[in-house]
Coordinates of C-alpha atoms in Angstrom, one line a residue:
X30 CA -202.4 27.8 -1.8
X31 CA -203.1 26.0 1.8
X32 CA -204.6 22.3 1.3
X33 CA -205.9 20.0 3.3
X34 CA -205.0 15.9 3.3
X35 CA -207.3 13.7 3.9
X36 CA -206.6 10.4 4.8
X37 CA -203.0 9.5 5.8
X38 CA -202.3 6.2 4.8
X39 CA -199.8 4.2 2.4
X40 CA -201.3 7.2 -0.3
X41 CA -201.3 9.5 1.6
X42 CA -198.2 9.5 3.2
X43 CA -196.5 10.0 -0.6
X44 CA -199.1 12.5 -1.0
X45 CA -198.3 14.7 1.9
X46 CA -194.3 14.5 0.8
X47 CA -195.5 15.7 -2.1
X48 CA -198.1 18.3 -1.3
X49 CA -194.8 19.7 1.1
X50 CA -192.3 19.5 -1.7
X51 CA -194.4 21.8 -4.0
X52 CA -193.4 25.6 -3.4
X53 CA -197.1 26.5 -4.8
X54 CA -198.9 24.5 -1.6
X55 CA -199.0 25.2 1.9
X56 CA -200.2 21.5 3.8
X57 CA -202.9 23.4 5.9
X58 CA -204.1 20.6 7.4
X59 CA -204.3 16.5 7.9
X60 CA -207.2 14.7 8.6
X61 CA -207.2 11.1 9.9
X62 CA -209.9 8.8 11.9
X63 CA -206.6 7.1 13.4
X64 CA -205.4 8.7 16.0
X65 CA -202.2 6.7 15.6
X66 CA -201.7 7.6 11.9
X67 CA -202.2 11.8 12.8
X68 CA -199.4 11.2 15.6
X69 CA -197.3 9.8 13.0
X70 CA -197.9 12.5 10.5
X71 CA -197.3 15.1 13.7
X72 CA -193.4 13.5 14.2
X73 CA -193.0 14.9 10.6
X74 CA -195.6 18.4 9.9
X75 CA -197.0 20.9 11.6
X76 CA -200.8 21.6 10.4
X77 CA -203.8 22.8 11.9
X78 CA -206.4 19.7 13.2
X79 CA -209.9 19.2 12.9
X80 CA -211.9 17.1 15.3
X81 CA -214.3 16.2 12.0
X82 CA -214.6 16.4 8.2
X83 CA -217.2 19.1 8.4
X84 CA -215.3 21.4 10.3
X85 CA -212.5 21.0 8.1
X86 CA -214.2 21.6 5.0
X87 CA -215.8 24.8 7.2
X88 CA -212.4 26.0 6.9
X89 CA -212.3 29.4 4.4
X90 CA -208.5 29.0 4.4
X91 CA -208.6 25.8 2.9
X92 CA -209.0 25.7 -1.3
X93 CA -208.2 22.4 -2.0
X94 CA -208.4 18.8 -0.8
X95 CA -206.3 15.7 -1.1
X96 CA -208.1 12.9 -0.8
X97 CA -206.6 9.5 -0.4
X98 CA -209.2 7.7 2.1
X99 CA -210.7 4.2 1.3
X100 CA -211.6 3.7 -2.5
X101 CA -215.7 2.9 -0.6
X102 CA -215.7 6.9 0.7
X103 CA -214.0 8.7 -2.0
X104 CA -217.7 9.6 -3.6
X105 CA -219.2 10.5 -0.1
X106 CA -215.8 12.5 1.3
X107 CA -215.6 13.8 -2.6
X108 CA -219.3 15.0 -2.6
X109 CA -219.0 17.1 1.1
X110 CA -215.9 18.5 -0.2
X111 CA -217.3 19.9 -3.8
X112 CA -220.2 21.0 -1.6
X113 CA -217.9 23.1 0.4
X114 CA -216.5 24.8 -2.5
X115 CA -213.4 22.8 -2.4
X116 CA -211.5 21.4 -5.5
X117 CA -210.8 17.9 -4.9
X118 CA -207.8 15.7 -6.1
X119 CA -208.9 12.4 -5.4
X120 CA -206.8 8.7 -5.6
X121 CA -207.4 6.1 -7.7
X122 CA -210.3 4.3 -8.1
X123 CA -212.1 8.3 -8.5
X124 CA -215.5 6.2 -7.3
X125 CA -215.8 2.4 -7.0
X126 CA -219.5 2.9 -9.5
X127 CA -219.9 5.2 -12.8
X128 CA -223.0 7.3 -11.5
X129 CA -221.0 8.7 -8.4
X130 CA -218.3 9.6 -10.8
X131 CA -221.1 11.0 -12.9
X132 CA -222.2 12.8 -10.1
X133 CA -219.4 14.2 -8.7
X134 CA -218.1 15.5 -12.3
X135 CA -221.4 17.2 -12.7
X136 CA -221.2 19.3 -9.3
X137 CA -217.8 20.0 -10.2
X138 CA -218.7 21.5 -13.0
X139 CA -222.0 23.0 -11.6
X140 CA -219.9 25.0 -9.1
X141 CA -217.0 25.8 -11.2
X142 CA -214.6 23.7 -9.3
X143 CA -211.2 21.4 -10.6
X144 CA -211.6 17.6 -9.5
X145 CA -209.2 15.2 -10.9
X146 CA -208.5 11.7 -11.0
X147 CA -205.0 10.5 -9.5
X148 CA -204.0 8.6 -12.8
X149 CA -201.0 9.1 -11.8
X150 CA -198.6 7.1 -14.7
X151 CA -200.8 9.4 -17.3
X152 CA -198.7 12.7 -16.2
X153 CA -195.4 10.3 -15.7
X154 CA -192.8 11.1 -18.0
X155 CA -192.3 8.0 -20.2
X156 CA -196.5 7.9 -20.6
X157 CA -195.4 12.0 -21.9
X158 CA -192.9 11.0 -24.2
X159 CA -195.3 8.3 -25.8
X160 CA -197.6 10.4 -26.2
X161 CA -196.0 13.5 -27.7
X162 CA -194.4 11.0 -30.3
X163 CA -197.2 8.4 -31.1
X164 CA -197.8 9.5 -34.6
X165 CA -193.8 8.2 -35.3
X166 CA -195.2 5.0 -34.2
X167 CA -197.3 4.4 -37.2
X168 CA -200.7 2.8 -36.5
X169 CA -200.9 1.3 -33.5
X170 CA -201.7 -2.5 -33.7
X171 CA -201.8 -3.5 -30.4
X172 CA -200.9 -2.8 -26.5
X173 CA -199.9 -5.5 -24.0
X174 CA -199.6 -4.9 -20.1
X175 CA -198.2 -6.6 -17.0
X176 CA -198.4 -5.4 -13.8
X177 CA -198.2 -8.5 -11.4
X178 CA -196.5 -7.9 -7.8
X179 CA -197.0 -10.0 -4.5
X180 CA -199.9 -7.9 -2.7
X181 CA -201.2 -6.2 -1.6
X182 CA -204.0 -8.3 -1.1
X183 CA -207.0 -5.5 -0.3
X184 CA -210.4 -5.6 1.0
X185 CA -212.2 -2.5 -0.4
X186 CA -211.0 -3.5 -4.5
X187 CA -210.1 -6.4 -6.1
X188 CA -207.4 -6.5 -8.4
X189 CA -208.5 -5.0 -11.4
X190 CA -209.5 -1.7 -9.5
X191 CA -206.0 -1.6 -7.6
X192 CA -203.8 -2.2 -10.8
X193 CA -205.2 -2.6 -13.6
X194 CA -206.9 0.8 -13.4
X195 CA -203.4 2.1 -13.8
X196 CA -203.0 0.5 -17.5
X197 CA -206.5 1.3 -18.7
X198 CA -205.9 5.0 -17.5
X199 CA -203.0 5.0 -19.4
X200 CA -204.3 3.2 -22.4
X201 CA -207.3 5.7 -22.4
X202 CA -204.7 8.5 -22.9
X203 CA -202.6 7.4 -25.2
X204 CA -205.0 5.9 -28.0
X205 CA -208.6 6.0 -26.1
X206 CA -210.8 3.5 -24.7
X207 CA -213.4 3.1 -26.9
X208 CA -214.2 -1.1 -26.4
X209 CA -216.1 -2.7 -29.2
X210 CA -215.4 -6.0 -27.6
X211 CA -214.0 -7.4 -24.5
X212 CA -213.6 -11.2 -22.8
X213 CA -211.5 -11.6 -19.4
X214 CA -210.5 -14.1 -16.8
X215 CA -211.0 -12.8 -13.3
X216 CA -210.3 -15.4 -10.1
X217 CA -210.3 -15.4 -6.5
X218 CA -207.2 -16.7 -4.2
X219 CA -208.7 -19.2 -1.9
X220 CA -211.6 -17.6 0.9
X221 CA -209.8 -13.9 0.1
X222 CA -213.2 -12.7 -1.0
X223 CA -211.9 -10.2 -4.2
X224 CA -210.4 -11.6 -7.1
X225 CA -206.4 -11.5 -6.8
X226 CA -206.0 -12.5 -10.9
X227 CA -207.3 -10.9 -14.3
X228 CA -206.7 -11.2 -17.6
X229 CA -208.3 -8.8 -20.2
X230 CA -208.1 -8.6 -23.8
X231 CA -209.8 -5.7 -25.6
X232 CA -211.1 -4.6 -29.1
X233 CA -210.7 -0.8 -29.1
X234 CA -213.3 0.9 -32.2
X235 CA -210.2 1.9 -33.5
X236 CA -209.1 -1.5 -33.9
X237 CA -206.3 -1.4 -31.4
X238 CA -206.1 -4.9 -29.4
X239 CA -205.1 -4.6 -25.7
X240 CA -204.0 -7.3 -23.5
X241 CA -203.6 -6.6 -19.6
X242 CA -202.5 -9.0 -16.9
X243 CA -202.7 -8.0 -13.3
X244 CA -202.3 -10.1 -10.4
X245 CA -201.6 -9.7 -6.7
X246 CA -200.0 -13.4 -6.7
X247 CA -196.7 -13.0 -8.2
X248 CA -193.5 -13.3 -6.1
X249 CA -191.9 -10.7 -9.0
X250 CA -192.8 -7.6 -9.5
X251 CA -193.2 -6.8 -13.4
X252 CA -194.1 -2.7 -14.6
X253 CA -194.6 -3.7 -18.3
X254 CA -196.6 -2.2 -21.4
X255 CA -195.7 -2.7 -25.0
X256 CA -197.3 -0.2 -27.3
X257 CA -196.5 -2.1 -31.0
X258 CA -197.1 0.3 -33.8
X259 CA -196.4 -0.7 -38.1
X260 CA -193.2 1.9 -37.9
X261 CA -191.9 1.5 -34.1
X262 CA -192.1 -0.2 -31.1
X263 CA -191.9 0.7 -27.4
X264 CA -191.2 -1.1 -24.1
X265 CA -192.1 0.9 -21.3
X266 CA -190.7 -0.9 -18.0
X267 CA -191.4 0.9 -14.7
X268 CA -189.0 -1.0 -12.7
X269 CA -186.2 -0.1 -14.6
X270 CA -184.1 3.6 -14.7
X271 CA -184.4 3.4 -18.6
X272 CA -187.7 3.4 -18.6
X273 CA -188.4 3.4 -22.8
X274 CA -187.1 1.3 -25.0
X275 CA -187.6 1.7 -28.8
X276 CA -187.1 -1.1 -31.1
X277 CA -187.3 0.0 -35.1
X278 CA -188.5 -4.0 -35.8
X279 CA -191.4 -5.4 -37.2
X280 CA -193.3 -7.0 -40.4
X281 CA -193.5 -6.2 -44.1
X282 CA -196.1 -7.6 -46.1
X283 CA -195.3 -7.8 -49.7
X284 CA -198.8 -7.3 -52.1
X285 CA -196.7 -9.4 -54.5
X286 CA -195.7 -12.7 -53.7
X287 CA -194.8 -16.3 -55.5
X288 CA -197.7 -18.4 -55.5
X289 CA -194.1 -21.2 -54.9
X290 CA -192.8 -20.2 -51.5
X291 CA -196.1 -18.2 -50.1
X292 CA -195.4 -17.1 -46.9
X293 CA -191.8 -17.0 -47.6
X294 CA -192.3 -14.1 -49.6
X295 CA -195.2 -12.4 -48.5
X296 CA -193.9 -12.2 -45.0
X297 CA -191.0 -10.1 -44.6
X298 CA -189.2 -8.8 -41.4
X299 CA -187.6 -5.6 -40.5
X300 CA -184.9 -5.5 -37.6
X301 CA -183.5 -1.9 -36.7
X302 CA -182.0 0.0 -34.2
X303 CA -183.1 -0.2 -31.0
X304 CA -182.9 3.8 -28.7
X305 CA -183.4 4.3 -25.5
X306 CA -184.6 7.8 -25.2
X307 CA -183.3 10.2 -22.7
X308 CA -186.3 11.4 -20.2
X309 CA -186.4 13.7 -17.2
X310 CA -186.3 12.7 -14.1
X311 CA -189.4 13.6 -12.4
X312 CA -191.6 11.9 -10.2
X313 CA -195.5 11.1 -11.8
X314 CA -196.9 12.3 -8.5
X315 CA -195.3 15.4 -8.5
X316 CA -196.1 16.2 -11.9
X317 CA -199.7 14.7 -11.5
X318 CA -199.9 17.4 -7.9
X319 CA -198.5 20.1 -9.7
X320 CA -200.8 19.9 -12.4
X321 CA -203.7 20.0 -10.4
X322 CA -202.2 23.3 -9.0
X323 CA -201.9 24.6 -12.1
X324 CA -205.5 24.0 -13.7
X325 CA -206.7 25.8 -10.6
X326 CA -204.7 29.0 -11.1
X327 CA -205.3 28.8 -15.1
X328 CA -209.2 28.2 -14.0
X329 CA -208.9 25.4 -16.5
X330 CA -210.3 21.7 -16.8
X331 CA -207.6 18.9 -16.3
X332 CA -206.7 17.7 -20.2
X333 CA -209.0 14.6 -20.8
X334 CA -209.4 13.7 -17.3
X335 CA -213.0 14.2 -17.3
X336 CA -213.6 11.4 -20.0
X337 CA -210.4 9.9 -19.4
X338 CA -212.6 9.0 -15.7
X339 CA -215.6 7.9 -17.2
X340 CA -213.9 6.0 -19.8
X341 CA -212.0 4.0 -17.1
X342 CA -214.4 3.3 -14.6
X343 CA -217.5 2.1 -17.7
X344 CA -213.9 -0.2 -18.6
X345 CA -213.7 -1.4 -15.1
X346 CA -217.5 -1.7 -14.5
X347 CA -217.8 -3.9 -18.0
X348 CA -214.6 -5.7 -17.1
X349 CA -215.8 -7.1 -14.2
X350 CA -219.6 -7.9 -15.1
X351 CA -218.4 -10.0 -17.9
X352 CA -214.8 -11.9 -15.9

């Protein structure tokens, strides 16, 4: 299937890799306003060249499009390319506003075409495994999140629509996103004009409580979500090769208890084994790539992506009205 790339920046660059690396894609062509960025991407592939978008998206050849321009032009570059009859892969955020997402889903639909949503850690392989083996986890209480790095500080999004999109996406597929309640802290560095800190606790309807932390101020870089369940436990740390911990660990509280030594005996606590399952080792972006391949060969709509988009974007949209 020949694709086009649009937009070769930090994204992009991985994306083209990528795009390359799949034996099911042929990278047809790049598209760049920097000239300087297209005679990088020359040094490295051979594709055709267009002198604008339209002509590009003229192109029969072409199926598909990558797009990983600007956050601000991913509804405007999204909307010519659906137009054309092109399924569209597009970075995180989809749109910076729910009715461009709204609108591009619909023409998608309208015209029979795949678009997706570069949640990328939803089709990584540790998000997989906790997904396929929730239901061990009992119910699940609650869900904190880290994700704090140095940078990069951005102009187009502010912190919660560079990172913390990530854990809601990821939150959304594993247990929904569903907010009955929500407070957060957002705050800007200095003059930078977008906020560089957030902190954002949730009330799911299904009574899950989510914490997430995100800032572009920290000299460490932390990857961290903890998914806390009444049977298990899980650490999921990006920065490290074992990417899932397991910890069989937590409360017990007794119906029965002496009225003596309360808490001492209502309150009980379990400490097991902690497992640190074995996961293949595949990058999220290929698998994310490669499934957006195969929903347009099966003619089929990407699993939850649809609301798994809407959901993320109202969460961002409320998140930020109300830090």
């Amino acid at each position: 299937m020949k694709v086009a790339l649009i937009g070769y920046g930090y994204w992009g660059i991985n994306l083209a890799k990528t795009i390359v690396a799949n034996d099911r894609l042929e990278l047809y062509s790049i598209f760049d306003l920097s000239l300087d960025r297209l005679e990088e991407a020359r040094k490295l592939y051979a594709f055709k060249e267009f002198r604008n978008l339209k002509d590009l998206l003229g192109d029969e050849n072409i199926e598909a499009v990558f797009i990983a321009t600007p956050p601000q032009t991913h509804f405007s570059v999204g909307l010519q390319a659906l137009n054309a009859q092109k399924h569209t892969f597009i970075e995180k955020p989809y749109t910076t506003n729910l009715s461009e997402a709204y609108q591009l889903l619909e023409i998608a639909d309208k015209n029979n075409l795949i678009t997706m949503a570069d949640h990328v850690f939803v089709y990584s392989e540790p998000v997989k495994y906790l997904k396929k083996n929730l239901s061990k986890f009992g119910d699940i209480i609650y869900i904190n999140a880290r994700r704090i790095n140095l940078g990069l500080f951005q102009s187009a999004v502010d912190v919660l629509w560079d990172l913390a999109v990530h854990d809601l996406s990821i939150i959304e597929y594993l247990v929904g996103l569903d907010i009955k309640r929500a407070s957060a802290f957002i705050k800007k560095y200095g003059t930078f004009p977008n906020n560089a800190f957030g902190d954002v606790n949730l009330e799911l309807a299904n009574g899950v409580l989510v914490g997430i932390n995100v800032s572009w101020l920290s000299p460490v870089k932390i990857r961290e979500m903890i998914i806390g369940g009444t049977n298990l436990t899980a650490l999921y740390d990006d920065t490290k090769n074992d990417k899932i911990r397991l910890y069989n660990a937590g409360v017990i509280l007794n119906e029965e208890f002496g009225k003596a030594k309360l808490y001492e005996k209502m309150v009980q606590y379990r400490y097991g084994e902690e497992e640190t399952p074995k996961l293949l080792n595949k990058m999220s972006l290929s698998n994310s790539v490669d499934y957006f391949v195969s929903c347009i060969m099966d003619k089929q709509k990407p699993r939850e992506n649809h609301q798994g988009i809407i959901s993320v974007i109202q969460a961002l949209e409320l998140i930020s009205k109300i830090g």
